Coordinates of C-alpha atoms in Angstrom, one line a residue:
Chain A
M1 CA 0.0 -0.3 -0.2
K2 CA 2.7 2.2 0.9
T3 CA 4.4 1.7 -2.7
M4 CA 1.4 2.4 -4.3
K5 CA 1.0 5.6 -2.2
L6 CA 4.3 6.5 -3.6
I7 CA 3.8 5.9 -7.0
Y8 CA 0.6 7.4 -7.5
P9 CA 1.7 10.9 -7.7
L10 CA 4.6 10.2 -9.7
A11 CA 2.3 8.5 -12.2
M12 CA 0.0 11.5 -12.1
A13 CA 2.9 13.9 -13.1
L14 CA 4.0 11.8 -15.9
A15 CA 0.5 11.9 -17.1
V16 CA -0.3 15.4 -16.5
T17 CA 3.3 16.1 -18.5
L18 CA 2.1 13.7 -21.2
A19 CA -1.1 15.8 -21.8
G20 CA 0.3 19.1 -21.7
A21 CA 3.1 18.0 -24.0
G22 CA 0.5 16.8 -26.2
C23 CA -1.8 19.7 -26.4
K24 CA 0.5 22.3 -26.6
H25 CA 2.7 20.9 -29.6
Q26 CA -0.2 19.8 -31.7
P27 CA -0.9 22.5 -34.0
T28 CA 3.1 23.4 -34.3
K29 CA 3.8 19.8 -35.5
M30 CA 0.9 19.2 -37.6
T31 CA 2.1 22.5 -39.6
N32 CA 5.6 22.2 -39.9
L33 CA 5.8 18.6 -40.6
P34 CA 2.9 17.7 -43.1
A35 CA 4.5 15.0 -45.1
S36 CA 6.2 13.2 -42.1
P37 CA 4.7 9.6 -41.6
A38 CA 1.7 9.5 -39.1
A39 CA 3.3 10.6 -36.0
P40 CA 0.3 10.3 -33.7
V41 CA 1.0 13.3 -31.7
G42 CA -2.5 14.8 -32.1
E43 CA -4.2 11.9 -31.3
I44 CA -2.8 10.7 -27.9
Q45 CA -5.7 10.5 -25.1
P46 CA -3.4 9.4 -22.3
T47 CA -5.3 7.4 -19.9
P48 CA -3.1 7.3 -16.5
T49 CA -2.2 4.1 -15.9
F50 CA -0.2 2.0 -12.8
P51 CA 2.9 0.6 -14.3
G52 CA 1.0 -2.7 -14.7
G53 CA -1.3 -1.1 -17.2
N54 CA -4.3 -0.8 -14.8
P55 CA -6.2 2.5 -15.1
L56 CA -5.3 5.2 -12.1
P57 CA -8.5 6.4 -10.1
P58 CA -9.6 9.9 -10.9
P59 CA -7.5 12.5 -9.4
E60 CA -8.8 13.8 -5.9
P61 CA -8.3 17.6 -5.0
T62 CA -5.8 18.2 -2.3
P63 CA -7.6 19.3 0.8
N64 CA -7.5 22.8 1.5
F65 CA -4.8 23.6 -0.9
T66 CA -4.1 27.1 -1.1
A67 CA -2.8 28.4 -4.6
I68 CA 0.6 30.2 -4.3
S69 CA 0.4 32.9 -6.9
Q70 CA 3.6 35.2 -5.9
P71 CA 6.9 34.0 -5.3
I72 CA 7.6 33.2 -1.7
V73 CA 9.6 35.8 0.5
P74 CA 10.7 35.8 4.0
G75 CA 7.6 36.9 5.9
G76 CA 5.4 36.4 3.0
L77 CA 2.8 33.8 4.2
T78 CA 0.4 34.4 7.3
T79 CA 0.4 31.7 10.3
S80 CA -3.2 31.1 9.2
T81 CA -3.8 27.2 10.0
N82 CA -7.0 25.1 9.7
W83 CA -6.0 22.8 12.7
D84 CA -5.6 22.3 16.4
P85 CA -2.4 19.9 17.4
A86 CA -4.7 19.1 20.5
N87 CA -7.1 17.2 18.4
M88 CA -4.5 15.2 16.7
V89 CA -2.0 12.5 17.5
E90 CA 1.8 13.8 17.9
D91 CA 4.6 11.6 16.0
R92 CA 8.2 13.2 17.1
L93 CA 9.7 10.1 15.5
A94 CA 8.7 10.2 12.1
L95 CA 10.6 13.0 10.9
A96 CA 13.3 13.3 13.9
I97 CA 16.2 12.3 11.2
D98 CA 15.0 15.4 9.1
T99 CA 16.2 18.3 11.8
V100 CA 17.3 21.2 9.7
H101 CA 20.2 23.1 11.5
F102 CA 21.2 26.9 11.2
A103 CA 24.2 29.0 11.2
F104 CA 24.8 31.5 14.3
D105 CA 22.2 34.2 14.3
S106 CA 20.6 33.4 11.0
A107 CA 17.3 32.1 9.7
V108 CA 18.4 31.3 6.2
V109 CA 18.0 27.7 5.5
K110 CA 21.4 26.3 4.2
D111 CA 21.6 24.8 0.7
A112 CA 22.9 21.8 2.3
E113 CA 19.9 21.4 4.2
Q114 CA 17.3 21.0 1.2
A115 CA 17.4 17.5 1.3
H116 CA 15.7 17.0 4.8
V117 CA 12.9 19.9 3.5
K118 CA 12.1 17.5 0.6
A119 CA 11.8 14.6 2.7
V120 CA 9.7 16.4 4.9
A121 CA 7.5 17.8 2.1
D122 CA 7.1 14.2 0.6
A123 CA 6.1 12.9 3.8
L124 CA 3.1 15.7 3.7
T125 CA 2.5 15.0 0.0
S126 CA 2.4 10.8 0.2
D127 CA -0.4 11.4 3.2
P128 CA -2.7 14.4 2.9
N129 CA -4.3 13.7 6.1
V130 CA -0.9 14.6 8.3
K131 CA -0.1 17.8 9.7
L132 CA 3.1 19.4 10.5
M133 CA 4.4 21.4 13.6
I134 CA 7.9 22.9 12.9
E135 CA 9.8 24.0 15.9
G136 CA 12.2 26.6 16.0
N137 CA 15.1 26.6 18.5
C138 CA 18.1 28.7 19.6
D139 CA 21.6 28.3 21.1
E140 CA 22.0 30.2 24.4
R141 CA 24.2 33.0 22.6
G142 CA 21.2 35.5 22.4
T143 CA 19.0 37.4 24.5
E144 CA 15.6 35.3 25.6
E145 CA 13.2 37.3 23.8
Y146 CA 15.6 38.1 21.1
N147 CA 16.0 34.5 20.7
R148 CA 12.1 33.7 20.9
S149 CA 11.7 35.9 17.6
L150 CA 14.6 34.0 16.1
G151 CA 13.4 31.0 16.5
E152 CA 10.0 31.6 15.4
R153 CA 11.8 33.2 12.1
R154 CA 13.4 29.7 11.8
A155 CA 10.5 27.9 11.9
L156 CA 8.7 29.9 9.6
A157 CA 11.7 29.8 6.8
L158 CA 11.2 26.6 6.9
R159 CA 7.9 26.8 6.5
E160 CA 8.4 29.0 3.4
A161 CA 10.9 26.6 1.9
L162 CA 8.0 24.0 2.3
A163 CA 5.7 26.0 0.5
K164 CA 7.9 26.5 -2.3
L165 CA 7.7 22.6 -2.8
N166 CA 3.9 23.2 -2.9
I167 CA 2.9 21.9 0.7
D168 CA 0.1 23.9 1.6
P169 CA 1.2 26.6 4.5
Q170 CA -2.5 25.7 6.4
R171 CA -1.2 22.4 6.9
V172 CA 2.1 23.5 9.1
R173 CA 2.1 25.3 12.3
T174 CA 5.5 26.9 13.8
I175 CA 5.9 27.2 17.5
S176 CA 9.9 29.2 18.8
Y177 CA 10.9 27.8 22.1
G178 CA 14.0 30.5 21.7
K179 CA 16.6 28.8 24.0
D180 CA 14.1 27.2 26.4
K181 CA 14.6 23.8 25.1
P182 CA 18.3 22.9 24.1
A183 CA 18.7 19.6 22.3
D184 CA 22.2 19.4 24.1
P185 CA 22.7 21.3 27.4
G186 CA 26.3 21.6 27.0
H187 CA 28.1 25.1 26.9
T188 CA 30.4 24.2 23.7
E189 CA 30.2 25.0 20.4
E190 CA 29.3 21.6 19.3
A191 CA 26.4 21.6 21.5
F192 CA 25.4 25.6 20.0
S193 CA 25.4 24.0 16.6
K194 CA 22.9 21.1 17.3
N195 CA 20.7 23.6 19.2
R196 CA 20.2 26.1 16.4
R197 CA 17.4 23.6 14.9
G198 CA 14.2 23.3 13.4
D199 CA 12.7 20.1 14.6
F200 CA 9.9 18.8 12.4
V201 CA 7.0 16.9 14.5
L202 CA 3.8 14.9 12.4
Y203 CA 0.6 14.8 13.6
H204 CA -1.6 12.1 12.8
P205 CA -5.5 12.1 12.8
K206 CA -7.0 10.7 16.0
P207 CA -8.1 7.0 15.2
G208 CA -11.8 7.1 14.5
A209 CA -11.7 10.8 13.7
Chain B
M1 CA 25.3 75.7 42.2
N2 CA 23.4 74.8 45.6
K3 CA 21.5 72.2 43.5
C4 CA 24.2 71.0 41.9
F5 CA 26.2 70.3 45.3
L6 CA 23.0 68.5 46.5
N7 CA 22.0 66.4 43.6
P8 CA 24.5 63.7 43.4
L9 CA 23.7 62.7 40.0
T10 CA 25.6 65.7 38.8
T11 CA 29.2 64.9 38.2
C12 CA 32.1 67.2 39.1
L13 CA 33.0 67.4 35.5
A14 CA 29.7 68.7 35.1
A15 CA 30.4 71.6 37.7
A16 CA 33.8 72.3 35.9
L17 CA 32.1 72.7 32.7
M18 CA 29.5 75.2 34.3
L19 CA 32.5 77.0 35.6
A20 CA 34.4 77.0 32.5
T21 CA 31.7 78.1 30.3
A22 CA 30.6 81.2 32.9
Q23 CA 32.8 83.7 31.4
A24 CA 32.1 82.7 27.5
D25 CA 28.9 83.2 25.5
P26 CA 25.8 82.1 27.3
S27 CA 24.6 80.8 23.8
D28 CA 27.6 78.3 23.7
L29 CA 25.8 76.7 26.7
V30 CA 25.0 72.9 26.1
V31 CA 22.4 71.8 28.3
S32 CA 22.6 68.2 27.6
K33 CA 26.5 68.3 28.8
L34 CA 25.1 69.0 32.3
L35 CA 23.2 65.6 32.1
P36 CA 24.9 63.3 34.9
V37 CA 27.4 60.8 33.5
P38 CA 26.2 57.0 33.9
G39 CA 28.9 54.8 35.3
N40 CA 31.1 57.5 36.2
T41 CA 29.6 59.1 39.4
K42 CA 31.2 58.5 42.5
P43 CA 28.9 57.1 45.4
I44 CA 27.7 59.8 48.2
L45 CA 29.7 58.5 51.6
V46 CA 27.7 57.9 54.4
S47 CA 28.3 56.2 58.0
L48 CA 26.0 53.7 59.8
S49 CA 26.2 53.4 63.2
G50 CA 24.0 51.5 66.0
F51 CA 22.3 48.8 63.6
S52 CA 22.8 45.1 63.5
G53 CA 21.5 42.1 62.2
E54 CA 18.6 42.1 59.6
G55 CA 17.8 46.0 59.6
L56 CA 21.6 46.7 58.8
D57 CA 21.4 44.4 55.8
V58 CA 18.3 45.9 54.4
L59 CA 19.7 49.6 54.9
K60 CA 23.0 48.7 53.6
F61 CA 21.6 46.8 50.7
D62 CA 19.1 49.6 49.6
L63 CA 21.7 52.6 50.0
Y64 CA 24.5 50.7 48.0
V65 CA 22.3 50.1 45.0
Q66 CA 21.1 53.9 45.1
G67 CA 24.7 55.3 44.7
F68 CA 25.5 55.3 48.4
G69 CA 29.0 54.3 49.6
F70 CA 30.0 53.4 53.6
T71 CA 32.8 54.8 55.3
T72 CA 33.5 56.2 58.9
P73 CA 31.5 58.5 60.4
E74 CA 34.8 61.3 60.2
A75 CA 34.9 60.5 56.5
A76 CA 31.2 60.5 55.7
Q77 CA 29.0 63.2 54.1
Y78 CA 26.2 62.3 56.1
Q79 CA 25.9 60.3 59.1
I80 CA 23.3 57.7 59.8
S81 CA 22.8 56.4 63.3
G82 CA 20.0 54.8 65.1
S83 CA 18.9 51.2 66.3
D84 CA 17.3 48.0 65.1
A85 CA 16.8 46.5 68.3
G86 CA 13.1 45.7 68.1
N87 CA 11.9 48.5 66.2
V88 CA 13.8 50.8 63.7
T89 CA 14.8 54.3 64.8
G90 CA 17.1 56.4 63.0
T91 CA 18.8 59.8 62.7
L92 CA 20.2 61.5 59.0
T93 CA 23.0 64.2 60.1
D94 CA 24.5 66.2 57.2
R95 CA 28.3 66.4 58.6
V96 CA 29.2 69.5 57.1
S97 CA 26.8 71.3 58.8
G98 CA 26.5 69.4 61.9
K99 CA 22.7 69.2 61.2
P100 CA 20.2 66.6 61.7
L101 CA 18.2 66.2 58.6
F102 CA 15.5 64.0 60.5
A103 CA 15.0 61.8 63.3
R104 CA 12.5 59.2 63.3
S105 CA 11.2 55.9 64.5
Y106 CA 9.3 53.3 62.9
S107 CA 6.9 50.8 64.2
G108 CA 4.5 47.6 62.8
T109 CA 4.7 46.1 59.4
G110 CA 8.1 44.4 60.6
L111 CA 11.9 44.8 60.8
R112 CA 12.6 44.7 56.9
R113 CA 9.7 47.0 55.9
Q114 CA 10.7 49.3 58.5
A115 CA 14.1 49.4 57.5
H116 CA 13.1 50.1 53.6
Y117 CA 10.7 52.9 54.9
F118 CA 13.9 54.4 56.7
A119 CA 16.3 53.7 53.4
N120 CA 13.3 55.6 51.6
D121 CA 13.6 58.5 54.0
I122 CA 17.4 58.7 53.4
V123 CA 17.4 58.7 49.9
L124 CA 14.4 61.6 49.4
A125 CA 16.4 63.8 52.1
V126 CA 19.5 63.2 50.2
M127 CA 18.4 62.9 46.5
Q128 CA 15.2 64.6 46.4
T129 CA 13.9 61.4 44.8
P130 CA 11.8 58.8 46.1
G131 CA 13.6 55.5 46.9
I132 CA 13.0 52.2 45.5
G133 CA 13.2 50.3 49.1
L134 CA 9.0 49.4 48.9
T135 CA 8.9 48.6 45.2
K136 CA 8.1 45.0 43.6
I137 CA 9.5 43.1 40.8
A138 CA 8.4 40.3 38.6
F139 CA 10.6 37.5 36.9
K140 CA 10.5 34.3 35.2
R141 CA 11.5 31.3 37.5
E142 CA 12.9 28.4 35.7
L143 CA 12.7 25.3 38.3
A144 CA 13.9 22.7 35.4
P145 CA 14.5 23.0 31.8
G146 CA 10.8 23.6 30.5
H147 CA 9.1 23.9 33.9
G148 CA 8.8 27.8 35.1
E149 CA 6.4 30.2 36.6
I150 CA 6.1 33.8 36.8
Y151 CA 6.9 35.0 40.4
V152 CA 6.5 38.3 42.3
S153 CA 9.0 39.6 45.0
D154 CA 10.4 42.4 46.7
F155 CA 12.9 44.5 44.6
D156 CA 15.5 42.9 46.8
G157 CA 14.2 39.3 45.9
H158 CA 12.9 38.8 49.3
D159 CA 9.2 37.5 50.0
P160 CA 8.7 35.6 46.5
A161 CA 5.5 34.3 45.5
A162 CA 4.4 32.3 42.4
L163 CA 1.6 34.2 40.4
T164 CA 1.2 31.2 37.9
H165 CA 1.3 27.4 38.5
D166 CA 1.5 26.4 34.8
D167 CA 4.6 24.2 35.2
T168 CA 5.6 24.9 31.5
I169 CA 7.8 27.2 29.8
V170 CA 6.7 31.1 30.7
A171 CA 8.2 34.3 29.7
A172 CA 8.5 38.1 29.6
P173 CA 6.4 39.4 32.7
C174 CA 5.3 42.9 32.1
W175 CA 3.4 45.2 35.0
V176 CA 0.6 47.6 33.9
P177 CA 1.7 50.9 35.3
G178 CA 0.4 51.8 38.7
R179 CA -2.0 48.7 38.7
M180 CA -1.9 45.3 40.4
A181 CA -2.1 43.7 36.7
M182 CA 0.6 42.2 34.6
Y183 CA 0.8 40.7 31.2
Y184 CA 2.9 37.6 30.6
T185 CA 3.6 35.0 28.2
S186 CA 2.8 31.0 28.8
Y187 CA 2.9 28.0 26.9
Y188 CA 0.2 26.5 28.8
P189 CA -2.3 26.5 26.0
G190 CA 0.3 24.5 23.8
N191 CA 1.5 27.5 22.1
P192 CA 3.2 30.9 23.4
D193 CA 0.4 33.0 23.8
I194 CA -0.2 36.2 25.9
F195 CA -2.1 36.4 29.4
Y196 CA -3.6 39.2 31.3
H197 CA -3.4 38.3 35.0
S198 CA -5.1 40.9 38.0
L199 CA -3.0 40.5 41.0
S200 CA -5.8 41.7 42.9
T201 CA -8.6 39.3 41.7
G202 CA -6.1 36.7 41.0
Q203 CA -8.4 36.3 37.3
R204 CA -6.6 35.8 34.1
S205 CA -7.5 35.6 30.5
I206 CA -5.8 35.1 27.2
V207 CA -5.5 38.3 25.1
A208 CA -3.1 37.2 22.4
R209 CA -3.4 33.7 21.0
Y210 CA -2.9 33.8 17.2
S211 CA -1.0 31.0 15.3
G212 CA 2.7 31.0 15.8
L213 CA 4.4 33.3 18.1
N214 CA 2.6 36.0 20.5
T215 CA 5.0 37.0 23.2
A216 CA 7.0 40.1 25.0
P217 CA 3.7 42.4 26.0
A218 CA 4.3 45.7 27.0
A219 CA 1.9 47.8 28.6
S220 CA 1.5 51.6 27.5
P221 CA 2.4 54.0 30.4
D222 CA -1.5 54.8 30.9
G223 CA -2.4 51.2 30.6
T224 CA -5.0 51.6 28.0
R225 CA -2.7 49.7 25.1
L226 CA -0.5 46.5 25.0
A227 CA 2.6 46.3 22.4
M228 CA 3.5 43.0 21.6
V229 CA 5.5 40.7 19.2
L230 CA 3.1 38.6 17.1
S231 CA 4.3 36.4 14.3
R232 CA 0.6 35.9 12.8
S233 CA 1.3 38.1 9.4
G234 CA 4.3 35.8 8.8
S235 CA 6.9 37.3 10.8
P236 CA 7.8 38.0 14.4
N237 CA 6.6 42.0 14.2
I238 CA 5.5 44.5 16.7
W239 CA 1.9 45.0 17.1
V240 CA -0.2 47.4 19.4
A241 CA -3.7 46.5 20.5
N242 CA -6.2 47.3 23.2
A243 CA -5.3 46.6 26.6
D244 CA -7.7 43.6 26.1
G245 CA -5.7 42.6 22.8
S246 CA -9.0 43.9 20.6
D247 CA -8.2 45.6 17.6
P248 CA -4.8 44.6 16.9
K249 CA -2.8 46.9 14.3
K250 CA 0.7 45.9 12.9
L251 CA 3.4 48.7 13.1
T252 CA 6.4 47.0 11.5
S253 CA 7.3 45.1 8.3
N254 CA 10.9 43.8 9.2
T255 CA 11.9 40.0 9.0
E256 CA 12.4 39.5 12.9
D257 CA 11.4 42.0 15.8
S258 CA 11.7 41.7 19.2
S259 CA 11.2 43.1 23.0
P260 CA 9.1 46.3 22.7
C261 CA 8.9 48.9 25.3
W262 CA 7.1 52.3 25.6
S263 CA 8.2 56.0 26.1
P264 CA 7.1 57.2 28.9
K265 CA 4.5 59.7 27.7
G266 CA 3.1 56.7 25.2
Q267 CA 4.0 58.4 21.7
W268 CA 6.8 56.0 20.8
I269 CA 7.5 52.3 21.0
C270 CA 11.1 51.0 21.0
F271 CA 12.5 47.5 20.2
A272 CA 15.3 45.5 18.7
T273 CA 15.2 44.6 15.1
K274 CA 17.5 43.6 12.2
V275 CA 18.2 46.2 9.4
R276 CA 19.9 44.5 6.7
E277 CA 20.9 41.4 8.5
R278 CA 22.3 43.8 11.3
R279 CA 20.6 43.9 14.9
V280 CA 19.7 47.8 15.5
L281 CA 17.4 49.3 18.2
A282 CA 14.6 51.4 16.5
K283 CA 11.2 53.1 17.6
V284 CA 8.1 53.8 15.6
P285 CA 5.4 56.0 16.9
A286 CA 2.7 54.0 18.8
G287 CA -0.3 54.9 16.4
G288 CA 2.1 53.5 13.5
G289 CA 4.4 55.7 11.2
E290 CA 8.0 55.2 10.0
M291 CA 10.5 53.4 11.9
Q292 CA 13.8 55.3 13.1
V293 CA 17.0 53.7 14.0
I294 CA 18.1 54.5 17.5
P295 CA 22.0 55.0 17.1
T296 CA 23.9 53.0 19.8
S297 CA 27.4 54.3 18.6
G298 CA 28.8 51.2 17.5
H299 CA 27.7 48.9 20.1
P300 CA 27.1 45.4 18.7
S301 CA 24.0 43.6 18.7
P302 CA 21.7 45.3 20.7
S303 CA 18.5 43.9 22.1
E304 CA 16.1 44.1 25.0
P305 CA 15.5 48.0 25.1
D306 CA 13.9 49.7 28.3
W307 CA 13.1 53.3 28.1
S308 CA 13.7 55.1 31.8
P309 CA 10.7 56.4 33.5
D310 CA 12.2 60.0 33.1
G311 CA 12.4 59.4 29.8
K312 CA 16.0 60.4 29.3
W313 CA 17.7 56.9 28.8
I314 CA 17.1 53.6 27.0
A315 CA 18.9 50.8 28.8
F316 CA 19.8 47.4 26.5
T317 CA 22.0 44.7 26.4
Q318 CA 24.8 44.4 24.0
Q319 CA 26.3 41.3 22.9
T320 CA 29.9 40.7 21.9
L321 CA 32.3 37.7 21.2
S322 CA 32.9 37.4 25.2
G323 CA 29.1 37.7 26.2
F324 CA 26.5 40.1 27.1
D325 CA 26.6 43.8 29.0
L326 CA 24.2 46.3 30.1
C327 CA 24.3 49.8 28.2
V328 CA 22.6 52.9 28.4
V329 CA 22.3 55.2 25.4
P330 CA 20.5 58.7 25.4
A331 CA 16.7 58.5 24.3
D332 CA 17.4 60.0 21.1
G333 CA 20.4 57.8 20.3
G334 CA 24.4 58.8 20.8
N335 CA 27.0 57.7 22.7
A336 CA 26.2 54.6 24.7
V337 CA 27.7 53.7 28.0
V338 CA 28.8 50.2 28.7
L339 CA 28.1 49.5 32.2
V340 CA 28.4 45.8 33.3
P341 CA 28.1 42.3 32.4
G342 CA 24.4 41.3 32.2
E343 CA 21.2 41.2 30.0
D344 CA 17.5 42.5 30.0
P345 CA 17.6 45.5 32.0
S346 CA 14.3 46.7 33.6
W347 CA 14.5 50.2 35.1
S348 CA 13.3 51.3 38.9
P349 CA 10.5 53.9 38.9
N350 CA 12.8 56.4 40.0
S351 CA 15.1 55.9 36.8
R352 CA 18.3 55.3 38.9
T353 CA 18.4 51.6 39.2
L354 CA 18.4 48.8 36.8
V355 CA 17.7 45.1 37.5
F356 CA 18.7 42.7 35.5
T357 CA 20.0 39.2 34.5
R358 CA 23.3 37.7 35.2
R359 CA 24.7 34.6 34.0
T360 CA 26.6 33.0 36.7
R361 CA 29.7 30.9 36.5
G362 CA 27.9 27.6 37.0
Y363 CA 25.6 28.6 33.8
N364 CA 22.6 29.6 35.8
Y365 CA 20.7 33.1 35.6
A366 CA 20.5 35.0 38.5
L367 CA 19.1 38.7 39.2
S368 CA 21.0 41.8 40.3
V369 CA 20.3 45.1 40.6
L370 CA 22.5 48.0 39.6
D371 CA 22.9 51.5 40.2
V372 CA 23.5 53.1 37.0
M373 CA 25.5 56.2 38.1
T374 CA 28.1 54.7 40.5
K375 CA 28.0 51.1 38.6
Q376 CA 27.4 49.5 42.2
V377 CA 26.0 46.0 41.8
K378 CA 24.2 43.7 44.2
D379 CA 22.6 39.9 43.7
I380 CA 19.3 39.8 44.8
Q381 CA 18.3 37.2 47.4
R382 CA 18.0 33.6 45.1
T383 CA 16.9 30.1 45.3
S384 CA 17.8 27.3 43.5
G385 CA 16.8 27.4 39.8
N386 CA 17.4 30.0 37.2
D387 CA 15.8 33.7 37.5
S388 CA 15.8 35.8 34.5
Q389 CA 13.7 38.6 32.7
P390 CA 13.0 40.3 35.4
A391 CA 10.3 43.6 35.2
W392 CA 10.4 46.4 37.7
A393 CA 6.8 47.3 38.8
R394 CA 6.3 50.9 38.2

């Protein structure tokens, strides 16, 4: 079942690409290559199929999808959400390996961390029912309320990075702990670098809900 | 000159300037040069005789953190004598004139409070400003990581009482000026939300609970409005609302604002922010308008501003490679003065003393008070755990 879930969006993407290519290029190819042997470009009516040949079910609209019409800039997304963590089941382990780390006093998501962001986006894409909490954290080298704002900006920067991968921001909440929740209680550079982070926590629907 | 002699805030340097400029064209006089110089003022020397035990401890603490130093009766400018056996009785004598300024005896309310009253009377007689002996502070007490409460105590840390029983992360207490009421942040609802808490009724209510960050509440001087940090529009920004949180308006559009505070007349809100990835202090009209950077003369990474109640100074925290220091800068910006290592200053009601957070050698947080003019510092009473984010009731 899990394999199916992963393949489904891939197949859909392929199908949509083919359909788009067909419509777009049909008149051009008909005009420019009148004598070419029956390249049935215009006749393809692609029916999405699984690799085994069975037809795909009709696509379902993604729940609560918010169209993103403008480029996402820092601070460009409201924190509006459509779910309450109190009504869902917390899963801290699912994305524990995808914690993103930040440079000192920075809320910029580094290129080297994009693989983690992508993995989180994939988890949200493969299961439309799950929601995400991003926890922003800081090292102790900053004042308390300064760090509370910095932690929030880090969490929001990750939320913006996910939105660029077409994750509906309404599925994603942020919380800043400032420096109140260090991953490593030490006072070394090594501990500090572990503490400047965004943790991803998945939320599943309550059974039967 | 008489006022200059009596007012210990005015330095000898200022007196010299006045003499030097006496012969010059009067239009050359620059009044701002006559402001006291923070951190550079000599303590007023007093002698204490006849006191022992707790009364003596209270007197020494209160006077030291308001700019007094202790010496022998022969070397003192003012002689303080009396007794704290049973009740406090005391006399303040100007040694130069030999004249007693007052002689009083105190009864009721307990020895500590009697001694605080006596210290207040000394401060008022010598400095012509109300003392801080009977004032209160609030602070965040973290008993274990992630488990804190908001506490209220005397300004010297005695008689602490927990205001909250949330057993979670709490932050940023702030008094409503002139009222027994407070705002603070608590993660109790599962999100950092802002609470209003009446100390007289014990009732509390949530005034800001938007998705994301709700923190750093700051009541306006008249108590009718609330400045705070909300991230609801996509970044932590400064917002202002009615005292109950209604009708919130966004005042800034930066990527990362923190720690709003009010000017004493309520026209400005000062805060920390980033401009082109550099941390600065800035202010914005409380009714909305253009943001202005407050220059801090190259002192790096300022945050946590607090505007003095007399309107003259903004205290803040600077961050260097070696740690954090308290600084003060004239409210319009300019030459900042570095005072002592510490964080998150909050002014006393008489604009003389700061309560602040100090990182101890054991990586804990403790509260101290600093006399800004003399840089005299004392730790307040502490217990186990971490105390931080002090707010002086005013």
